[in-house]
Coordinates of C-alpha atoms and ligand atoms in Angstrom, one line a residue:
X1 CA 73.4 120.8 100.9
X2 CA 76.5 122.5 102.3
X3 CA 79.8 121.2 103.6
X4 CA 78.4 121.4 107.1
X5 CA 75.8 118.8 106.3
X6 CA 78.5 116.2 105.7
X7 CA 80.2 116.6 109.1
X8 CA 79.7 113.5 111.1
X9 CA 78.8 114.7 114.6
X10 CA 78.5 111.6 116.6
X11 CA 79.4 107.9 116.3
X12 CA 80.1 105.0 118.6
X13 CA 83.3 103.0 118.9
X14 CA 81.6 99.8 119.9
X15 CA 82.9 98.1 116.8
X16 CA 86.4 96.6 117.4
X17 CA 87.0 95.6 113.8
X18 CA 85.3 94.8 110.5
X19 CA 85.7 95.0 106.8
X20 CA 83.8 96.4 103.9
X21 CA 84.2 96.0 100.1
X22 CA 83.1 98.0 97.1
X23 CA 83.6 98.0 93.4
X24 CA 83.5 101.4 91.8
X25 CA 83.7 102.3 88.1
X26 CA 85.8 104.7 86.1
X27 CA 83.9 107.4 84.1
X28 CA 84.5 109.3 80.9
X29 CA 83.6 112.9 80.6
X30 CA 81.6 114.3 77.7
X31 CA 81.9 117.9 78.9
X32 CA 85.3 118.1 80.6
X33 CA 86.4 119.3 84.1
X34 CA 89.6 121.2 83.6
X35 CA 90.4 123.9 86.1
X36 CA 89.6 124.0 89.8
X37 CA 89.4 126.4 92.7
X38 CA 90.5 125.7 96.3
X39 CA 89.0 122.6 98.0
X40 CA 88.4 120.8 94.8
X41 CA 85.7 123.0 93.6
X42 CA 85.4 122.9 89.8
X43 CA 85.7 126.0 87.6
X44 CA 83.0 124.7 85.3
X45 CA 80.4 122.0 85.2
X46 CA 81.1 118.6 83.6
X47 CA 79.0 115.5 82.6
X48 CA 80.2 111.9 82.2
X49 CA 79.2 108.5 81.3
X50 CA 79.8 106.0 84.1
X51 CA 81.6 103.0 82.7
X52 CA 80.6 99.4 83.3
X53 CA 83.7 97.2 83.3
X54 CA 86.7 99.4 84.1
X55 CA 86.5 99.3 87.9
X56 CA 88.5 99.4 91.1
X57 CA 87.7 96.8 93.7
X58 CA 88.6 97.9 97.2
X59 CA 88.3 96.2 100.6
X60 CA 88.9 98.2 103.7
X61 CA 89.6 96.3 106.9
X62 CA 89.5 98.4 110.1
X63 CA 90.8 97.6 113.5
X64 CA 90.4 99.9 116.6
X65 CA 93.6 101.4 117.9
X66 CA 94.6 103.5 120.9
X67 CA 96.8 106.3 119.5
X68 CA 95.6 109.4 117.7
X69 CA 97.5 109.2 114.4
X70 CA 96.4 108.2 111.0
X71 CA 97.4 104.6 110.5
X72 CA 96.9 102.7 107.2
X73 CA 98.5 100.2 104.8
X74 CA 97.8 100.0 101.2
X75 CA 97.9 96.8 99.1
X76 CA 97.7 97.0 95.4
X77 CA 96.9 93.7 93.6
X78 CA 97.9 91.8 96.6
X79 CA 101.3 93.5 97.2
X80 CA 102.1 96.1 99.8
X81 CA 102.3 99.5 98.0
X82 CA 104.2 102.4 99.5
X83 CA 103.9 104.6 96.4
X84 CA 100.1 105.2 96.9
X85 CA 100.5 106.2 100.6
X86 CA 101.2 109.9 100.2
X87 CA 98.1 110.3 98.1
X88 CA 96.0 108.5 100.7
X89 CA 97.6 110.5 103.5
X90 CA 96.6 113.8 101.7
X91 CA 93.1 112.4 101.1
X92 CA 92.7 111.5 104.8
X93 CA 93.8 115.0 105.8
X94 CA 91.3 116.6 103.5
X95 CA 88.4 114.4 104.6
X96 CA 89.1 114.2 108.3
X97 CA 86.6 116.9 109.2
X98 CA 83.8 114.8 107.7
X99 CA 85.1 111.3 108.6
X100 CA 86.3 111.9 112.2
X101 CA 86.8 108.2 113.0
X102 CA 89.8 108.1 110.7
X103 CA 92.1 108.4 113.7
X104 CA 90.3 105.7 115.8
X105 CA 91.1 102.8 113.5
X106 CA 94.0 101.3 111.6
X107 CA 92.9 100.7 108.0
X108 CA 94.1 98.0 105.6
X109 CA 93.2 99.2 102.1
X110 CA 93.3 96.3 99.6
X111 CA 92.7 97.4 96.1
X112 CA 92.9 96.1 92.5
X113 CA 91.7 97.2 89.1
X114 CA 89.8 95.2 86.5
X115 CA 91.8 97.0 83.8
X116 CA 95.5 96.2 83.2
X117 CA 98.0 97.7 85.6
X118 CA 99.7 100.8 84.0
X119 CA 97.4 100.9 81.1
X120 CA 97.5 104.7 81.2
X121 CA 93.8 104.6 82.2
X122 CA 93.2 107.1 85.1
X123 CA 92.5 105.0 88.1
X124 CA 92.0 107.9 90.4
X125 CA 88.3 108.2 89.7
X126 CA 87.5 104.6 90.4
X127 CA 90.2 104.3 93.1
X128 CA 89.2 107.3 95.2
X129 CA 85.4 106.6 94.8
X130 CA 85.9 103.0 96.0
X131 CA 87.7 104.1 99.2
X132 CA 85.1 106.9 99.8
X133 CA 82.3 104.3 99.5
X134 CA 84.1 101.9 101.9
X135 CA 84.5 104.8 104.5
X136 CA 80.8 105.6 104.1
X137 CA 79.9 101.9 104.8
X138 CA 82.0 102.1 108.0
X139 CA 80.3 105.4 108.9
X140 CA 77.0 103.6 108.5
X141 CA 78.2 100.8 110.9
X142 CA 79.5 103.3 113.5
X143 CA 76.2 105.2 113.5
X144 CA 74.0 102.2 113.4
X145 CA 72.3 103.5 110.3
X146 CA 70.5 101.1 108.0
X147 CA 70.5 102.8 104.6
X148 CA 67.2 101.6 103.4
X149 CA 65.0 104.7 102.7
X150 CA 65.5 106.8 99.6
X151 CA 66.5 109.8 101.7
X152 CA 69.2 107.8 103.5
X153 CA 70.4 106.3 100.2
X154 CA 70.6 109.7 98.6
X155 CA 72.6 111.1 101.6
X156 CA 74.9 108.1 101.5
X157 CA 75.6 108.6 97.8
X158 CA 76.0 112.4 98.1
X159 CA 78.4 112.1 100.9
X160 CA 80.3 109.3 99.2
X161 CA 80.6 111.6 96.1
X162 CA 81.5 114.6 98.3
X163 CA 84.3 112.6 99.9
X164 CA 85.5 111.1 96.6
X165 CA 85.7 114.6 95.2
X166 CA 88.2 115.6 97.9
X167 CA 90.4 112.7 96.7
X168 CA 90.1 113.4 93.0
X169 CA 87.6 115.7 91.3
X170 CA 86.4 113.4 88.6
X171 CA 86.0 110.6 91.2
X172 CA 82.8 112.3 92.4
X173 CA 81.2 111.3 89.1
X174 CA 81.8 107.5 89.7
X175 CA 79.3 106.7 92.4
X176 CA 76.2 106.4 90.3
X177 CA 75.3 105.7 86.7
X178 CA 74.6 106.2 83.9
X179 CA 75.2 109.9 83.3
X180 CA 76.4 112.1 86.1
X181 CA 76.7 115.9 86.3
X182 CA 79.1 117.7 88.6
X183 CA 79.3 121.5 89.1
X184 CA 76.7 124.2 89.4
X185 CA 75.0 125.2 86.2
X186 CA 71.7 126.6 85.0
X187 CA 70.7 123.6 82.9
X188 CA 70.6 120.7 85.3
X189 CA 70.1 119.9 89.0
X190 CA 73.7 119.9 90.3
X191 CA 76.2 120.9 92.9
X192 CA 79.9 121.9 93.1
X193 CA 80.2 119.6 96.1
X194 CA 79.2 116.3 94.7
X195 CA 78.1 114.6 91.5
X196 CA 74.4 113.9 90.8
X197 CA 72.6 111.6 88.4
X198 CA 71.7 113.5 85.3
X199 CA 68.0 114.4 85.8
X200 CA 67.1 115.1 82.1
X201 CA 65.5 112.9 79.6
X202 CA 67.8 110.4 77.8
X203 CA 66.8 109.1 74.3
X204 CA 67.1 105.4 73.4
X205 CA 70.0 106.2 71.1
X206 CA 72.1 106.9 74.2
X207 CA 71.1 103.7 76.1
X208 CA 74.0 101.2 76.5
X209 CA 76.4 103.6 74.7
X210 CA 79.7 101.8 73.9
X211 CA 83.2 102.9 74.8
X212 CA 86.3 101.1 73.3
X213 CA 89.4 102.4 75.0
X214 CA 92.4 102.3 72.7
X215 CA 95.6 102.1 74.7
X216 CA 98.0 104.2 72.8
X217 CA 100.5 104.9 75.5
X218 CA 100.7 103.1 78.8
X219 CA 103.6 105.1 80.2
X220 CA 103.5 107.6 83.0
X221 CA 102.1 111.0 81.9
X222 CA 104.6 113.8 81.8
X223 CA 102.2 116.2 83.4
X224 CA 99.6 115.1 86.1
X225 CA 96.0 116.3 86.0
X226 CA 96.6 118.1 89.2
X227 CA 99.4 120.2 87.7
X228 CA 97.3 120.7 84.5
X229 CA 94.3 122.0 86.5
X230 CA 96.6 124.6 88.1
X231 CA 97.8 125.8 84.8
X232 CA 94.3 127.1 84.2
X233 CA 95.0 129.9 86.7
X234 CA 96.0 132.9 84.6
X235 CA 95.4 130.9 81.4
X236 CA 94.6 133.5 78.6
X237 CA 91.6 131.5 77.4
X238 CA 90.3 130.3 80.8
X239 CA 87.2 132.4 81.2
X240 CA 86.1 131.7 77.6
X241 CA 86.6 128.0 78.2
X242 CA 84.6 127.9 81.4
X243 CA 81.7 129.7 79.8
X244 CA 81.9 127.3 76.8
X245 CA 81.6 124.4 79.2
X246 CA 78.3 125.9 80.5
X247 CA 77.0 126.3 77.0
X248 CA 78.0 122.8 76.0
X249 CA 76.3 121.3 79.0
X250 CA 73.1 123.1 78.1
X251 CA 73.4 121.8 74.5
X252 CA 74.2 118.3 75.5
X253 CA 71.2 118.2 77.7
X254 CA 69.0 118.9 74.7
X255 CA 70.9 116.4 72.5
X256 CA 70.5 113.6 75.1
X257 CA 66.8 114.2 75.1
X258 CA 66.4 114.5 71.3
X259 CA 68.7 111.6 70.4
X260 CA 70.6 113.8 67.8
X261 CA 73.7 111.7 67.4
X262 CA 75.3 114.0 64.8
X263 CA 75.1 116.9 67.3
X264 CA 76.4 114.7 70.1
X265 CA 79.5 113.8 68.0
X266 CA 80.3 117.5 67.5
X267 CA 80.1 118.5 71.1
X268 CA 82.0 115.5 72.4
X269 CA 84.9 115.8 70.0
X270 CA 85.1 119.6 70.4
X271 CA 85.3 119.1 74.2
X272 CA 88.1 116.6 73.8
X273 CA 90.1 118.8 71.5
X274 CA 89.4 121.9 73.6
X275 CA 90.8 120.1 76.7
X276 CA 94.0 119.4 74.9
X277 CA 94.1 122.9 73.3
X278 CA 94.0 124.3 76.9
X279 CA 97.1 122.1 77.7
X280 CA 98.9 123.2 74.6
X281 CA 98.2 126.9 75.3
X282 CA 99.0 127.0 79.0
X283 CA 102.4 128.3 80.3
X284 CA 104.3 126.0 80.5
X285 CA 102.6 124.3 77.6
X286 CA 102.5 120.6 77.1
X287 CA 101.2 117.9 74.7
X288 CA 99.7 114.6 76.0
X289 CA 98.6 113.3 72.6
X290 CA 101.0 111.0 70.8
X291 CA 101.3 110.6 67.0
X292 CA 99.1 107.5 67.2
X293 CA 96.4 109.5 68.9
X294 CA 96.2 111.7 65.8
X295 CA 96.4 108.7 63.5
X296 CA 93.4 107.2 65.2
X297 CA 91.4 110.4 65.2
X298 CA 92.0 110.8 61.4
X299 CA 90.9 107.2 60.8
X300 CA 87.8 107.7 62.9
X301 CA 86.9 110.8 60.8
X302 CA 87.5 108.9 57.6
X303 CA 85.4 105.9 58.7
X304 CA 82.6 108.1 59.9
X305 CA 82.4 110.0 56.6
X306 CA 82.5 106.9 54.5
X307 CA 80.0 104.9 56.5
X308 CA 77.7 107.6 57.7
X309 CA 78.5 106.3 61.2
X310 CA 78.0 108.0 64.5
X311 CA 81.3 106.9 65.9
X312 CA 83.3 109.6 67.7
X313 CA 86.3 110.0 70.0
X314 CA 87.0 111.6 73.3
X315 CA 90.2 111.9 75.3
X316 CA 91.0 112.4 78.9
X317 CA 94.3 113.8 80.2
X318 CA 96.4 111.4 78.2
X319 CA 97.2 109.8 74.9
X320 CA 94.6 107.0 74.9
X321 CA 91.5 107.3 72.8
X322 CA 88.0 106.6 74.0
X323 CA 85.9 105.5 70.9
X324 CA 82.3 106.2 71.6
X325 CA 79.4 104.8 69.5
X326 CA 75.8 103.7 69.8
X327 CA 75.1 100.0 70.6
X328 CA 73.4 99.6 67.2
X329 CA 76.9 100.0 65.5
X330 CA 78.7 97.7 67.8
X331 CA 79.5 94.9 65.4
X332 CA 80.7 97.1 62.5
X333 CA 82.8 99.4 64.8
X334 CA 84.6 96.5 66.4
X335 CA 85.4 95.2 63.0
X336 CA 86.8 98.6 62.1
X337 CA 88.8 98.8 65.3
X338 CA 90.3 95.3 64.7
X339 CA 91.2 95.9 61.1
X340 CA 92.3 99.5 61.2
X341 CA 92.9 100.9 64.7
X342 CA 94.6 98.1 66.7
X343 CA 97.8 98.8 64.8
X344 CA 98.1 102.1 66.6
X345 CA 97.6 100.7 70.1
X346 CA 100.5 99.8 72.2
X347 CA 100.9 96.0 72.0
X348 CA 97.6 95.9 70.2
X349 CA 95.7 96.5 73.5
X350 CA 92.2 98.0 73.8
X351 CA 89.4 97.6 76.3
X352 CA 85.7 97.1 75.3
X353 CA 83.4 98.9 77.7
X354 CA 80.0 100.5 77.8
X355 CA 77.9 102.7 80.0
X356 CA 77.3 101.3 83.5
X357 CA 75.0 101.8 86.5
X358 CA 77.5 102.8 89.1
X359 CA 79.3 101.4 92.2
X360 CA 78.3 98.2 94.0
X361 CA 78.8 97.0 97.5
X362 CA 80.3 93.5 97.4
Ligands
DP6_1 C1 90.8 115.5 81.9 O1 89.9 114.4 88.5 O2 92.1 113.5 87.6 O3 89.8 113.6 83.0 O4 90.9 116.6 90.8 O5 93.3 116.9 90.4 O6 92.4 114.6 90.8 P1 92.1 116.0 90.2 O7 92.0 115.8 88.7 P2 91.2 114.7 87.9 O8 91.0 115.5 86.5 C2 90.6 114.8 85.4 C3 90.1 115.7 84.3 C4 89.8 115.0 83.0 C5 88.4 115.5 82.6 C6 87.2 115.0 83.3 O9 87.3 113.8 83.8 O10 86.3 115.7 83.4

C-alpha cells in the first residue's frame, strides 16, 4: 500500500446530511514511538496494547454546504470547545488530499471521553482515531460502499489508521486490538503508513493483560509530545535509540509467543525509562516524571521482588504510571495498589483497564 492508494478519487454528493458515531480506545505502547520524520512517518517501529475502557466517543454530523471552505464545530462533553479547533483545522489540512469531501460539508464533531477530563491521559490517540473512523464511515456512505468483505474491511481499517496517523502518530494504533504494530521492521508485517494487528503468536499469559493507570499528575504537560518528537532531531543518542527499538520489537515478538513474563517485564520497563532518558538528554532537556512517579516505580520493584510477581510499569509522555500485569495476578495487584500506591496518586485516582479489541461503530 502507498499513500496513493488512500486517495479517494470519486464520490457522490447525493447525501444532504447524516451522522455517524464511533467509540475508539486509547493504547499503551510497549515499544515506544519517539521521533518522527516529515508527514508523521515514525523513526522507529512501535507496538502497543489497545485498551478496553479508556475510550473517546465521537459523533460527527455532516450537512451539505455551498462554499468551499472547511467548516466545523467541536463540542467536548456537550459544550462548544474552541480550544480543540486549531488541532482539527491542521488535521483537516493534512488529510484533505485523501478525504476530499471535507470541503463539501459542515461537520459538527461531538466528542467525549470515558476517562476523566484532564486526567493527564493522552486523549489524542483515542480522539483522533475516533474522528478518522467517523470520516471513513462518511466516505463509505458517499461511495455507496458496503464494507462487508474482508478485503473491504481491511481497506477501511487501514485507511482509518492512515488518516488517524496524520492526526496523531500513536492514534494509528487505536483502530484494532489487541496488539498493534506501526512502523516498518524486519520482524513483523507492518507499515510506516498505518498500524496493523500484530501477526505473531500470542501466549495465553498475555491474554486479557491488565493495565491500572495511576494518575500521578493531572496537569498540563510542560512539553507536548509533538515538541518532544522534534527534539530527537540531532539528539546525540537518536540513531542508537532507533536501532534499539528495532531490536526490542524483534525480542518482544519472541516473548509474546513464548509467554516469558520475566523477559517481558525487562523490555517494557527498559522502553519506558529509555523514552524518558531521551527527554532528559535532549537539548533543551526536560523531565516529565514527578517524584511520585519514582516512588511508585520503587514500590513496584519492591513488591515484585518480594512476591515473585510479574507486575511491571510503563510510562507514556507524562508522569502517570501504567501498571501492567497478567490477569492471574489481578486480585493481589489491586490489593497492593489500594494499600500502597493510591497514596501517590493525585486525589487517590486510578483507572482499571485491560487489553481491548479495538474501535466500535455505535
Ligand atoms: C510517548 O502520538 O502523541 O506516547 O504524533 O506528535 O501526535 P504526535 O505524538 P504522539 O506521541 C506519543 C508517543 C508516546 C509513545 C507511544 O505511544 O508510542
